[in-house]
Amino acid sequence: MNHFKQTVALKDVKCFALHGYYPEEQLIGNHFVVDLETEFTPQGFDDELVQTVNYEDLNHIILEEMKHTQKLLESVLKNIISKVIELYPFVETVQVSMKKLNPPMPGQIGHSFVKLTYKSAN
């Protein structure tokens, strides 16, 4: 019986994108930082990528989804998770979070933050 849990993640993926609820946010854009973490039961350790999640794929998914302007950050996170599950159906947990740096609001705000977690039914 396999008692291992494996995590493959990317942290602090920096992007510039046009996400935002208000039209001016979609014109001006903002800087974002994305964290994406997957967890799964490894099927083996034979030193081949087929046995794991390739974090190059995770980076590609993040960068592609950040190109598609959304009003809500939650929509971007849901799309990222959907792409990860589609590519790696064996993942048990996917957690993705996004910081919007210096959101355009009164006061000095370092970042806003949204996180979404998927857990498989298995």
mmCIF file of C-alpha atoms in Angstrom, residues 15-106:
data_model
loop_
_atom_site.group_PDB
_atom_site.id
_atom_site.type_symbol
_atom_site.label_atom_id
_atom_site.label_comp_id
_atom_site.label_asym_id
_atom_site.label_seq_id
_atom_site.Cartn_x
_atom_site.Cartn_y
_atom_site.Cartn_z
ATOM 1 C CA CYS A 15 2.016 38.284 -13.923
ATOM 2 C CA PHE A 16 0.608 41.493 -15.306
ATOM 3 C CA ALA A 17 -3.052 41.137 -16.324
ATOM 4 C CA LEU A 18 -6.237 43.074 -16.971
ATOM 5 C CA HIS A 19 -8.475 41.394 -14.374
ATOM 6 C CA GLY A 20 -10.860 43.534 -12.381
ATOM 7 C CA TYR A 21 -14.507 44.187 -11.792
ATOM 8 C CA TYR A 22 -14.419 47.788 -12.940
ATOM 9 C CA PRO A 23 -13.836 48.771 -16.593
ATOM 10 C CA GLU A 24 -10.880 50.992 -15.692
ATOM 11 C CA GLU A 25 -9.141 48.023 -14.047
ATOM 12 C CA GLN A 26 -9.507 46.095 -17.306
ATOM 13 C CA LEU A 27 -7.895 48.986 -19.182
ATOM 14 C CA ILE A 28 -5.059 49.829 -16.790
ATOM 15 C CA GLY A 29 -4.282 46.316 -15.534
ATOM 16 C CA ASN A 30 -2.422 45.318 -12.417
ATOM 17 C CA HIS A 31 0.339 43.090 -11.110
ATOM 18 C CA PHE A 32 -0.642 39.712 -9.676
ATOM 19 C CA VAL A 33 1.158 36.911 -7.850
ATOM 20 C CA VAL A 34 -0.173 33.360 -8.206
ATOM 21 C CA ASP A 35 0.526 30.262 -6.098
ATOM 22 C CA LEU A 36 -0.569 26.858 -7.416
ATOM 23 C CA GLU A 37 -0.214 23.625 -5.448
ATOM 24 C CA THR A 38 -1.214 20.078 -6.377
ATOM 25 C CA GLU A 39 -1.278 17.004 -4.158
ATOM 26 C CA PHE A 40 -1.641 13.387 -5.243
ATOM 27 C CA THR A 41 -0.656 9.822 -4.450
ATOM 28 C CA PRO A 42 2.407 8.996 -6.544
ATOM 29 C CA GLN A 43 2.121 5.893 -8.703
ATOM 30 C CA GLY A 44 5.830 5.230 -8.558
ATOM 31 C CA PHE A 45 9.264 6.753 -8.386
ATOM 32 C CA ASP A 46 10.931 5.687 -11.624
ATOM 33 C CA ASP A 47 12.434 9.114 -12.398
ATOM 34 C CA GLU A 48 10.000 9.802 -15.265
ATOM 35 C CA LEU A 49 7.702 12.820 -15.654
ATOM 36 C CA VAL A 50 4.754 10.570 -16.468
ATOM 37 C CA GLN A 51 4.652 9.637 -12.755
ATOM 38 C CA THR A 52 4.148 13.187 -11.546
ATOM 39 C CA VAL A 53 2.803 16.659 -12.271
ATOM 40 C CA ASN A 54 5.124 18.701 -14.461
ATOM 41 C CA TYR A 55 5.428 22.190 -12.993
ATOM 42 C CA GLU A 56 6.249 23.537 -16.464
ATOM 43 C CA ASP A 57 2.673 22.610 -17.379
ATOM 44 C CA LEU A 58 1.403 24.393 -14.277
ATOM 45 C CA ASN A 59 3.300 27.531 -15.281
ATOM 46 C CA HIS A 60 1.864 27.377 -18.801
ATOM 47 C CA ILE A 61 -1.694 27.017 -17.433
ATOM 48 C CA ILE A 62 -1.257 30.022 -15.128
ATOM 49 C CA LEU A 63 0.227 32.249 -17.820
ATOM 50 C CA GLU A 64 -2.440 31.302 -20.380
ATOM 51 C CA GLU A 65 -5.370 31.837 -18.006
ATOM 52 C CA MET A 66 -3.976 35.179 -16.856
ATOM 53 C CA LYS A 67 -4.260 36.371 -20.484
ATOM 54 C CA HIS A 68 -8.062 35.943 -20.436
ATOM 55 C CA THR A 69 -9.519 39.026 -18.755
ATOM 56 C CA GLN A 70 -12.089 38.259 -16.066
ATOM 57 C CA LYS A 71 -14.089 40.510 -13.751
ATOM 58 C CA LEU A 72 -13.579 38.249 -10.735
ATOM 59 C CA LEU A 73 -10.328 36.667 -9.623
ATOM 60 C CA GLU A 74 -12.391 33.676 -8.517
ATOM 61 C CA SER A 75 -13.229 32.991 -12.180
ATOM 62 C CA VAL A 76 -9.547 32.956 -13.096
ATOM 63 C CA LEU A 77 -8.768 30.557 -10.240
ATOM 64 C CA LYS A 78 -11.630 28.223 -11.236
ATOM 65 C CA ASN A 79 -10.350 28.153 -14.826
ATOM 66 C CA ILE A 80 -6.816 27.346 -13.660
ATOM 67 C CA ILE A 81 -8.075 24.474 -11.492
ATOM 68 C CA SER A 82 -10.219 23.108 -14.334
ATOM 69 C CA LYS A 83 -7.211 23.025 -16.685
ATOM 70 C CA VAL A 84 -5.033 21.280 -14.073
ATOM 71 C CA ILE A 85 -7.692 18.603 -13.451
ATOM 72 C CA GLU A 86 -8.165 18.123 -17.198
ATOM 73 C CA LEU A 87 -4.422 17.591 -17.721
ATOM 74 C CA TYR A 88 -3.822 15.617 -14.516
ATOM 75 C CA PRO A 89 -7.038 13.786 -13.542
ATOM 76 C CA PHE A 90 -5.210 11.874 -10.777
ATOM 77 C CA VAL A 91 -4.639 14.963 -8.617
ATOM 78 C CA GLU A 92 -6.487 14.792 -5.323
ATOM 79 C CA THR A 93 -6.162 18.418 -4.274
ATOM 80 C CA VAL A 94 -5.500 21.595 -6.218
ATOM 81 C CA GLN A 95 -5.126 24.872 -4.392
ATOM 82 C CA VAL A 96 -4.607 28.131 -6.228
ATOM 83 C CA SER A 97 -4.377 31.603 -4.776
ATOM 84 C CA MET A 98 -3.854 35.029 -6.235
ATOM 85 C CA LYS A 99 -2.669 38.322 -4.815
ATOM 86 C CA LYS A 100 -3.627 41.542 -6.567
ATOM 87 C CA LEU A 101 -0.818 43.933 -5.706
ATOM 88 C CA ASN A 102 -1.766 47.458 -4.676
ATOM 89 C CA PRO A 103 -5.480 47.164 -5.516
ATOM 90 C CA PRO A 104 -6.989 50.491 -6.595
ATOM 91 C CA MET A 105 -8.767 51.445 -3.370
ATOM 92 C CA PRO A 106 -8.351 54.258 -0.864
#
